[in-house]
C-alpha atoms as a printed R data frame, in Angstrom:
    type eleno elety resid chain resno       x      y        z
1   ATOM     1    CA   MET     A     1 -44.695 91.165  -66.368
2   ATOM     2    CA   GLU     A     2 -41.744 89.989  -64.230
3   ATOM     3    CA   LEU     A     3 -42.457 86.385  -65.228
4   ATOM     4    CA   MET     A     4 -42.413 87.391  -68.893
5   ATOM     5    CA   LYS     A     5 -39.010 89.145  -68.496
6   ATOM     6    CA   HIS     A     6 -37.593 86.040  -66.786
7   ATOM     7    CA   SER     A     7 -38.903 83.814  -69.575
8   ATOM     8    CA   ILE     A     8 -37.430 86.034  -72.293
9   ATOM     9    CA   THR     A     9 -34.095 86.251  -70.442
10  ATOM    10    CA   SER     A    10 -33.962 82.453  -70.052
11  ATOM    11    CA   THR     A    11 -34.808 81.937  -73.713
12  ATOM    12    CA   LEU     A    12 -32.115 84.394  -74.843
13  ATOM    13    CA   LEU     A    13 -29.542 82.796  -72.545
14  ATOM    14    CA   GLY     A    14 -30.356 79.331  -73.912
15  ATOM    15    CA   ALA     A    15 -30.160 80.555  -77.498
16  ATOM    16    CA   SER     A    16 -26.823 82.273  -76.815
17  ATOM    17    CA   LEU     A    17 -25.358 79.108  -75.305
18  ATOM    18    CA   ALA     A    18 -26.570 77.020  -78.244
19  ATOM    19    CA   LEU     A    19 -25.134 79.501  -80.738
20  ATOM    20    CA   ALA     A    20 -21.800 79.535  -78.907
21  ATOM    21    CA   ALA     A    21 -21.653 75.738  -78.954
22  ATOM    22    CA   PHE     A    22 -22.227 75.611  -82.714
23  ATOM    23    CA   SER     A    23 -19.690 78.323  -83.496
24  ATOM    24    CA   MET     A    24 -16.810 76.535  -81.738
25  ATOM    25    CA   PRO     A    25 -14.776 73.863  -83.522
26  ATOM    26    CA   ALA     A    26 -15.698 70.314  -82.570
27  ATOM    27    CA   PHE     A    27 -13.119 68.045  -80.963
28  ATOM    28    CA   ALA     A    28 -12.552 64.613  -82.475
29  ATOM    29    CA   ALA     A    29 -12.564 61.556  -80.276
30  ATOM    30    CA   GLY     A    30 -10.122 58.721  -80.507
31  ATOM    31    CA   GLY     A    31  -6.543 58.617  -81.566
32  ATOM    32    CA   GLY     A    32  -4.772 57.391  -78.479
33  ATOM    33    CA   GLY     A    33  -1.158 56.427  -78.389
34  ATOM    34    CA   THR     A    34   1.122 59.286  -79.323
35  ATOM    35    CA   ASP     A    35  -1.348 60.817  -81.759
36  ATOM    36    CA   ASP     A    36  -2.945 64.181  -80.962
37  ATOM    37    CA   SER     A    37  -6.227 63.643  -82.802
38  ATOM    38    CA   ALA     A    38  -8.161 63.348  -79.529
39  ATOM    39    CA   THR     A    39  -7.418 67.005  -78.775
40  ATOM    40    CA   THR     A    40  -7.379 68.454  -82.284
41  ATOM    41    CA   PRO     A    41 -10.591 70.294  -83.190
42  ATOM    42    CA   THR     A    42 -12.342 69.559  -86.476
43  ATOM    43    CA   CYS     A    43 -12.929 72.504  -88.767
44  ATOM    44    CA   PRO     A    44 -15.426 73.159  -91.559
45  ATOM    45    CA   LYS     A    45 -14.591 71.656  -94.948
46  ATOM    46    CA   GLY     A    46 -11.798 73.554  -96.714
47  ATOM    47    CA   GLN     A    47 -10.108 74.531  -93.460
48  ATOM    48    CA   VAL     A    48  -7.351 73.049  -91.296
49  ATOM    49    CA   TRP     A    49  -6.543 73.419  -87.597
50  ATOM    50    CA   SER     A    50  -3.446 75.521  -86.989
51  ATOM    51    CA   SER     A    51  -1.803 74.641  -83.666
52  ATOM    52    CA   LYS     A    52   0.201 77.877  -83.809
53  ATOM    53    CA   ALA     A    53  -2.795 80.149  -84.438
54  ATOM    54    CA   LYS     A    54  -5.053 77.928  -82.272
55  ATOM    55    CA   LYS     A    55  -7.877 78.255  -84.789
56  ATOM    56    CA   CYS     A    56  -9.190 76.943  -88.076
57  ATOM    57    CA   VAL     A    57  -7.568 78.535  -91.124
58  ATOM    58    CA   LYS     A    58  -7.946 78.064  -94.872
59  ATOM    59    CA   LYS     A    59  -6.561 74.758  -96.111
60  ATOM    60    CA   THR     A    60  -4.470 76.686  -98.644
61  ATOM    61    CA   SER     A    61  -2.679 78.687  -95.933
62  ATOM    62    CA   SER     A    62   1.081 78.329  -96.281
63  ATOM    63    CA   ALA     A    63   1.473 79.074  -92.556
64  ATOM    64    CA   VAL     A    64   0.266 75.585  -91.587
65  ATOM    65    CA   PRO     A    65   3.172 73.111  -91.363
66  ATOM    66    CA   ASP     A    66   3.023 69.519  -92.584
67  ATOM    67    CA   LYS     A    67   2.917 68.213  -88.995
68  ATOM    68    CA   ASP     A    68  -0.357 70.081  -88.348
69  ATOM    69    CA   ARG     A    69  -1.761 68.981  -91.705
70  ATOM    70    CA   THR     A    70  -0.847 65.356  -91.023
71  ATOM    71    CA   GLU     A    71  -2.404 65.356  -87.544
72  ATOM    72    CA   TYR     A    72  -5.456 67.131  -88.884
73  ATOM    73    CA   ALA     A    73  -5.862 64.519  -91.628
74  ATOM    74    CA   TYR     A    74  -5.920 61.864  -88.909
75  ATOM    75    CA   THR     A    75  -8.450 63.892  -86.922
76  ATOM    76    CA   LEU     A    76 -10.679 64.042  -90.013
77  ATOM    77    CA   ALA     A    77 -10.307 60.305  -90.577
78  ATOM    78    CA   LYS     A    78 -11.151 59.504  -86.950
79  ATOM    79    CA   ALA     A    79 -14.230 61.722  -87.366
80  ATOM    80    CA   GLY     A    80 -15.320 59.634  -90.371
81  ATOM    81    CA   ARG     A    81 -14.364 62.295  -92.921
82  ATOM    82    CA   TYR     A    82 -12.103 59.913  -94.862
83  ATOM    83    CA   GLN     A    83 -12.124 61.607  -98.276
84  ATOM    84    CA   GLU     A    84 -11.360 64.977  -96.679
85  ATOM    85    CA   ALA     A    85  -8.505 63.315  -94.787
86  ATOM    86    CA   LEU     A    86  -7.029 62.088  -98.075
87  ATOM    87    CA   GLU     A    87  -7.447 65.549  -99.601
88  ATOM    88    CA   MET     A    88  -5.622 67.067  -96.607
89  ATOM    89    CA   LEU     A    89  -2.778 64.570  -97.026
90  ATOM    90    CA   ASP     A    90  -2.596 65.635 -100.677
91  ATOM    91    CA   THR     A    91  -1.560 69.133  -99.491
92  ATOM    92    CA   LEU     A    92   1.606 67.930  -97.730
93  ATOM    93    CA   LYS     A    93   4.966 69.161  -98.943
94  ATOM    94    CA   ASP     A    94   6.447 65.817  -97.807
95  ATOM    95    CA   PRO     A    95   3.796 63.095  -98.042
96  ATOM    96    CA   ASN     A    96   6.327 60.335  -97.362
97  ATOM    97    CA   THR     A    97   6.471 60.344  -93.567
98  ATOM    98    CA   LYS     A    98   5.558 57.285  -91.526
99  ATOM    99    CA   GLU     A    99   2.527 59.106  -90.079
100 ATOM   100    CA   ALA     A   100   1.231 60.485  -93.380
101 ATOM   101    CA   LEU     A   101   1.531 57.092  -95.071
102 ATOM   102    CA   ASN     A   102  -0.166 55.387  -92.123
103 ATOM   103    CA   TYR     A   103  -3.062 57.847  -92.065
104 ATOM   104    CA   ARG     A   104  -3.469 57.553  -95.833
105 ATOM   105    CA   GLY     A   105  -3.698 53.797  -95.329
106 ATOM   106    CA   TYR     A   106  -6.237 54.257  -92.540
107 ATOM   107    CA   ALA     A   107  -8.483 56.552  -94.594
108 ATOM   108    CA   THR     A   108  -8.365 54.350  -97.701
109 ATOM   109    CA   ARG     A   109  -9.077 51.223  -95.633
110 ATOM   110    CA   LYS     A   110 -12.032 52.932  -93.989
111 ATOM   111    CA   LEU     A   111 -13.319 53.839  -97.466
112 ATOM   112    CA   GLY     A   112 -13.397 50.096  -98.198
113 ATOM   113    CA   ARG     A   113 -10.161 50.001 -100.198
114 ATOM   114    CA   THR     A   114  -8.433 47.518  -97.884
115 ATOM   115    CA   ASP     A   115  -5.718 46.339 -100.287
116 ATOM   116    CA   GLU     A   116  -4.748 49.925 -101.081
117 ATOM   117    CA   GLY     A   117  -4.666 50.663  -97.351
118 ATOM   118    CA   ILE     A   118  -2.336 47.708  -96.800
119 ATOM   119    CA   SER     A   119   0.059 49.029  -99.442
120 ATOM   120    CA   TRP     A   120   0.226 52.417  -97.655
121 ATOM   121    CA   TYR     A   121   0.778 50.706  -94.300
122 ATOM   122    CA   LYS     A   122   3.671 48.714  -95.748
123 ATOM   123    CA   LYS     A   123   5.276 51.920  -97.051
124 ATOM   124    CA   SER     A   124   4.977 53.412  -93.567
125 ATOM   125    CA   LEU     A   125   6.540 50.303  -92.036
126 ATOM   126    CA   ALA     A   126   9.453 50.543  -94.468
127 ATOM   127    CA   LEU     A   127  10.272 53.902  -92.851
128 ATOM   128    CA   ASP     A   128   9.845 52.680  -89.256
129 ATOM   129    CA   PRO     A   129   9.372 48.962  -88.561
130 ATOM   130    CA   LYS     A   130   8.785 49.740  -84.851
131 ATOM   131    CA   TYR     A   131   5.813 52.052  -85.453
132 ATOM   132    CA   ALA     A   132   3.163 50.270  -83.372
133 ATOM   133    CA   LYS     A   133   0.177 52.303  -84.613
134 ATOM   134    CA   VAL     A   134   0.707 51.291  -88.248
135 ATOM   135    CA   ARG     A   135   1.151 47.662  -87.176
136 ATOM   136    CA   GLU     A   136  -2.193 47.848  -85.366
137 ATOM   137    CA   TYR     A   137  -3.939 49.198  -88.463
138 ATOM   138    CA   LEU     A   138  -2.199 46.711  -90.752
139 ATOM   139    CA   GLY     A   139  -3.347 43.934  -88.433
140 ATOM   140    CA   GLU     A   140  -6.911 45.255  -88.564
141 ATOM   141    CA   ALA     A   141  -6.747 45.254  -92.360
142 ATOM   142    CA   TYR     A   142  -5.662 41.616  -92.267
143 ATOM   143    CA   VAL     A   143  -8.605 40.825  -89.960
144 ATOM   144    CA   ILE     A   144 -10.954 42.455  -92.488
145 ATOM   145    CA   LYS     A   145  -9.477 40.246  -95.200
146 ATOM   146    CA   GLY     A   146  -9.856 37.150  -92.991
147 ATOM   147    CA   GLN     A   147  -6.080 36.687  -92.743
148 ATOM   148    CA   LEU     A   148  -5.970 36.156  -88.986
149 ATOM   149    CA   ASP     A   149  -2.527 34.532  -89.079
150 ATOM   150    CA   LEU     A   150  -1.063 37.751  -90.514
151 ATOM   151    CA   ALA     A   151  -3.037 39.846  -88.010
152 ATOM   152    CA   LYS     A   152  -1.628 37.738  -85.153
153 ATOM   153    CA   ASP     A   153   1.884 38.243  -86.530
154 ATOM   154    CA   GLN     A   154   1.337 42.003  -86.256
155 ATOM   155    CA   LEU     A   155   0.002 41.549  -82.715
156 ATOM   156    CA   MET     A   156   3.157 39.677  -81.682
157 ATOM   157    CA   THR     A   157   5.341 42.371  -83.227
158 ATOM   158    CA   ILE     A   158   3.405 45.060  -81.344
159 ATOM   159    CA   LYS     A   159   3.923 43.054  -78.148
160 ATOM   160    CA   SER     A   160   7.694 43.136  -78.754
161 ATOM   161    CA   ILE     A   161   7.540 46.919  -79.317
162 ATOM   162    CA   CYS     A   162   5.357 48.097  -76.429
163 ATOM   163    CA   GLY     A   163   4.093 45.090  -74.502
164 ATOM   164    CA   THR     A   164   0.531 43.944  -73.949
165 ATOM   165    CA   THR     A   165  -0.729 47.040  -72.135
166 ATOM   166    CA   CYS     A   166  -0.255 49.601  -74.912
167 ATOM   167    CA   GLU     A   167  -3.344 50.766  -76.753
168 ATOM   168    CA   GLU     A   168  -2.174 49.373  -80.100
169 ATOM   169    CA   TYR     A   169  -1.852 45.852  -78.661
170 ATOM   170    CA   ARG     A   170  -5.201 46.037  -76.853
171 ATOM   171    CA   ASP     A   171  -7.037 47.390  -79.913
172 ATOM   172    CA   LEU     A   172  -5.649 44.803  -82.337
173 ATOM   173    CA   HIS     A   173  -6.209 41.992  -79.840
174 ATOM   174    CA   GLU     A   174  -9.858 43.060  -79.551
175 ATOM   175    CA   ALA     A   175 -10.185 43.274  -83.349
176 ATOM   176    CA   ILE     A   176  -8.873 39.725  -83.697
177 ATOM   177    CA   GLU     A   177 -11.219 38.465  -80.957
178 ATOM   178    CA   LYS     A   178 -14.235 40.458  -82.193
179 ATOM   179    CA   PRO     A   179 -13.799 41.248  -85.926
180 ATOM   180    CA   SER     A   180 -17.279 42.767  -86.158
181 ATOM   181    CA   LYS     A   181 -16.079 45.695  -84.005
182 ATOM   182    CA   ILE     A   182 -13.683 46.997  -86.689
Protein backbone atom coordinates (compact mmCIF):
# COMPACT_ATOMS: atom_id res chain seq x y z
CA MET A 1 0.00 0.00 0.00
CA GLU A 2 2.83 2.42 0.90
CA LEU A 3 4.52 1.68 -2.43
CA MET A 4 1.28 2.47 -4.25
CA LYS A 5 0.94 5.84 -2.43
CA HIS A 6 4.54 6.72 -3.34
CA SER A 7 3.92 5.81 -6.98
CA ILE A 8 0.75 7.90 -7.16
CA THR A 9 2.47 10.84 -5.43
CA SER A 10 5.41 10.66 -7.86
CA THR A 11 3.08 10.48 -10.85
CA LEU A 12 1.06 13.48 -9.64
CA LEU A 13 4.23 15.48 -8.97
CA GLY A 14 5.55 14.71 -12.46
CA ALA A 15 2.24 15.65 -14.06
CA SER A 16 2.11 18.90 -12.08
CA LEU A 17 5.62 19.86 -13.16
CA ALA A 18 4.82 19.08 -16.80
CA LEU A 19 1.61 21.11 -16.64
CA ALA A 20 3.45 24.04 -15.05
CA ALA A 21 6.09 23.96 -17.79
CA PHE A 22 3.46 24.08 -20.54
CA SER A 23 1.48 26.89 -18.93
CA MET A 24 4.46 29.27 -18.74
CA PRO A 25 5.44 31.43 -21.71
CA ALA A 26 8.41 30.12 -23.66
CA PHE A 27 11.57 32.21 -23.95
CA ALA A 28 13.01 32.83 -27.40
CA ALA A 29 16.67 32.21 -28.06
CA GLY A 30 18.92 34.47 -30.03
CA GLY A 31 18.89 38.17 -30.54
CA GLY A 32 22.20 39.25 -29.12
CA GLY A 33 23.58 42.72 -29.43
CA THR A 34 21.34 45.31 -27.84
CA ASP A 35 18.14 43.44 -28.65
CA ASP A 36 16.07 41.94 -25.83
CA SER A 37 14.58 39.03 -27.78
CA ALA A 38 16.72 36.50 -25.88
CA THR A 39 14.83 37.32 -22.68
CA THR A 40 11.38 38.11 -24.08
CA PRO A 41 8.90 35.24 -23.67
CA THR A 42 6.82 34.09 -26.63
CA CYS A 43 3.07 34.13 -26.17
CA PRO A 44 0.23 32.25 -27.85
CA LYS A 45 -0.93 33.60 -31.21
CA GLY A 46 -2.98 36.79 -30.84
CA GLN A 47 -1.10 37.90 -27.73
CA VAL A 48 1.92 40.11 -27.05
CA TRP A 49 4.38 40.23 -24.15
CA SER A 50 3.89 43.29 -21.96
CA SER A 51 7.10 44.23 -20.14
CA LYS A 52 5.10 46.42 -17.76
CA ALA A 53 2.55 43.75 -16.83
CA LYS A 54 5.20 40.99 -17.10
CA LYS A 55 2.72 38.71 -18.86
CA CYS A 56 1.12 37.95 -22.19
CA VAL A 57 -1.82 40.21 -23.03
CA LYS A 58 -4.16 40.51 -26.01
CA LYS A 59 -2.47 41.89 -29.11
CA THR A 60 -5.21 44.53 -29.31
CA SER A 61 -4.40 45.91 -25.85
CA SER A 62 -3.72 49.64 -26.02
CA ALA A 63 -1.59 49.38 -22.87
CA VAL A 64 1.30 47.79 -24.79
CA PRO A 65 3.70 50.44 -26.15
CA ASP A 66 5.33 50.29 -29.58
CA LYS A 67 8.71 49.44 -28.03
CA ASP A 68 7.28 46.23 -26.53
CA ARG A 69 5.47 45.40 -29.77
CA THR A 70 8.63 45.94 -31.80
CA GLU A 71 10.77 43.77 -29.52
CA TYR A 72 8.06 41.14 -29.44
CA ALA A 73 7.90 41.09 -33.25
CA TYR A 74 11.63 40.35 -33.26
CA THR A 75 11.15 37.63 -30.65
CA LEU A 76 8.50 36.03 -32.88
CA ALA A 77 10.78 36.26 -35.91
CA LYS A 78 13.71 34.71 -34.04
CA ALA A 79 11.33 31.91 -33.00
CA GLY A 80 10.50 31.27 -36.68
CA ARG A 81 7.05 32.85 -36.47
CA TYR A 82 7.76 35.28 -39.32
CA GLN A 83 4.20 36.00 -40.48
CA GLU A 84 3.10 36.67 -36.90
CA ALA A 85 6.08 39.01 -36.53
CA LEU A 86 4.91 40.99 -39.56
CA GLU A 87 1.36 41.08 -38.19
CA MET A 88 2.71 42.41 -34.87
CA LEU A 89 4.66 45.12 -36.70
CA ASP A 90 1.42 46.05 -38.46
CA THR A 91 -0.01 47.06 -35.05
CA LEU A 92 2.61 49.76 -34.41
CA LYS A 93 1.50 53.36 -34.09
CA ASP A 94 4.89 54.39 -35.56
CA PRO A 95 6.15 51.66 -37.90
CA ASN A 96 9.00 53.84 -39.18
CA THR A 97 11.65 53.27 -36.52
CA LYS A 98 15.04 51.80 -37.37
CA GLU A 99 14.24 48.68 -35.32
CA ALA A 100 10.75 48.11 -36.74
CA LEU A 101 12.00 48.50 -40.31
CA ASN A 102 14.93 46.18 -39.63
CA TYR A 103 12.74 43.49 -38.08
CA ARG A 104 10.26 43.77 -40.94
CA GLY A 105 13.19 43.22 -43.29
CA TYR A 106 14.35 40.24 -41.25
CA ALA A 107 10.93 38.56 -41.23
CA THR A 108 10.33 39.12 -44.95
CA ARG A 109 13.82 37.83 -45.81
CA LYS A 110 13.24 34.74 -43.70
CA LEU A 111 9.97 34.18 -45.57
CA GLY A 112 12.05 34.01 -48.76
CA ARG A 113 11.30 37.54 -49.94
CA THR A 114 14.95 38.65 -49.96
CA ASP A 115 14.58 41.68 -52.24
CA GLU A 116 11.70 43.01 -50.15
CA GLY A 117 13.79 42.44 -47.02
CA ILE A 118 16.65 44.44 -48.55
CA SER A 119 14.32 47.36 -49.23
CA TRP A 120 13.23 47.41 -45.56
CA TYR A 121 16.85 47.22 -44.40
CA LYS A 122 17.74 50.19 -46.59
CA LYS A 123 14.89 52.21 -45.06
CA SER A 124 16.22 51.37 -41.60
CA LEU A 125 19.72 52.42 -42.63
CA ALA A 126 18.38 55.74 -43.89
CA LEU A 127 17.31 56.46 -40.30
CA ASP A 128 20.59 55.29 -38.71
CA PRO A 129 23.58 54.46 -40.93
CA LYS A 130 25.51 53.24 -37.84
CA TYR A 131 22.95 50.59 -36.87
CA ALA A 132 25.17 47.49 -36.92
CA LYS A 133 22.36 44.92 -36.59
CA VAL A 134 20.64 46.06 -39.79
CA ARG A 135 23.99 46.06 -41.60
CA GLU A 136 24.52 42.46 -40.50
CA TYR A 137 21.12 41.41 -41.83
CA LEU A 138 21.57 43.38 -45.05
CA GLY A 139 24.91 41.65 -45.52
CA GLU A 140 23.27 38.26 -44.97
CA ALA A 141 20.66 39.13 -47.60
CA TYR A 142 23.46 39.94 -50.04
CA VAL A 143 25.09 36.58 -49.25
CA ILE A 144 21.78 34.85 -50.04
CA LYS A 145 21.70 36.66 -53.38
CA GLY A 146 25.32 35.68 -54.09
CA GLN A 147 26.49 39.31 -53.92
CA LEU A 148 29.49 38.68 -51.68
CA ASP A 149 31.16 41.97 -52.61
CA LEU A 150 28.18 43.88 -51.19
CA ALA A 151 28.11 41.61 -48.12
CA LYS A 152 31.82 42.33 -47.52
CA ASP A 153 31.13 46.06 -47.81
CA GLN A 154 28.60 45.71 -44.99
CA LEU A 155 31.14 43.71 -42.96
CA MET A 156 33.73 46.50 -43.31
CA THR A 157 31.16 49.10 -42.28
CA ILE A 158 30.25 47.02 -39.21
CA LYS A 159 33.96 46.80 -38.38
CA SER A 160 34.15 50.62 -38.42
CA ILE A 161 31.10 50.81 -36.12
CA CYS A 162 31.90 48.21 -33.46
CA GLY A 163 35.11 46.42 -34.38
CA THR A 164 35.66 42.75 -35.12
CA THR A 165 34.54 41.37 -31.76
CA CYS A 166 30.91 42.52 -31.82
CA GLU A 167 28.27 39.91 -32.53
CA GLU A 168 27.12 41.59 -35.75
CA TYR A 169 30.63 41.41 -37.23
CA ARG A 170 31.17 37.81 -36.13
CA ASP A 171 27.77 36.66 -37.45
CA LEU A 172 28.14 38.31 -40.86
CA HIS A 173 31.73 37.12 -41.18
CA GLU A 174 30.54 33.55 -40.53
CA ALA A 175 27.70 33.95 -43.05
CA ILE A 176 30.16 35.08 -45.71
CA GLU A 177 32.53 32.19 -44.91
CA LYS A 178 29.74 29.59 -44.60
CA PRO A 179 26.68 30.76 -46.59
CA SER A 180 24.84 27.49 -45.97
CA LYS A 181 24.51 28.45 -42.28
CA ILE A 182 22.16 31.38 -43.01
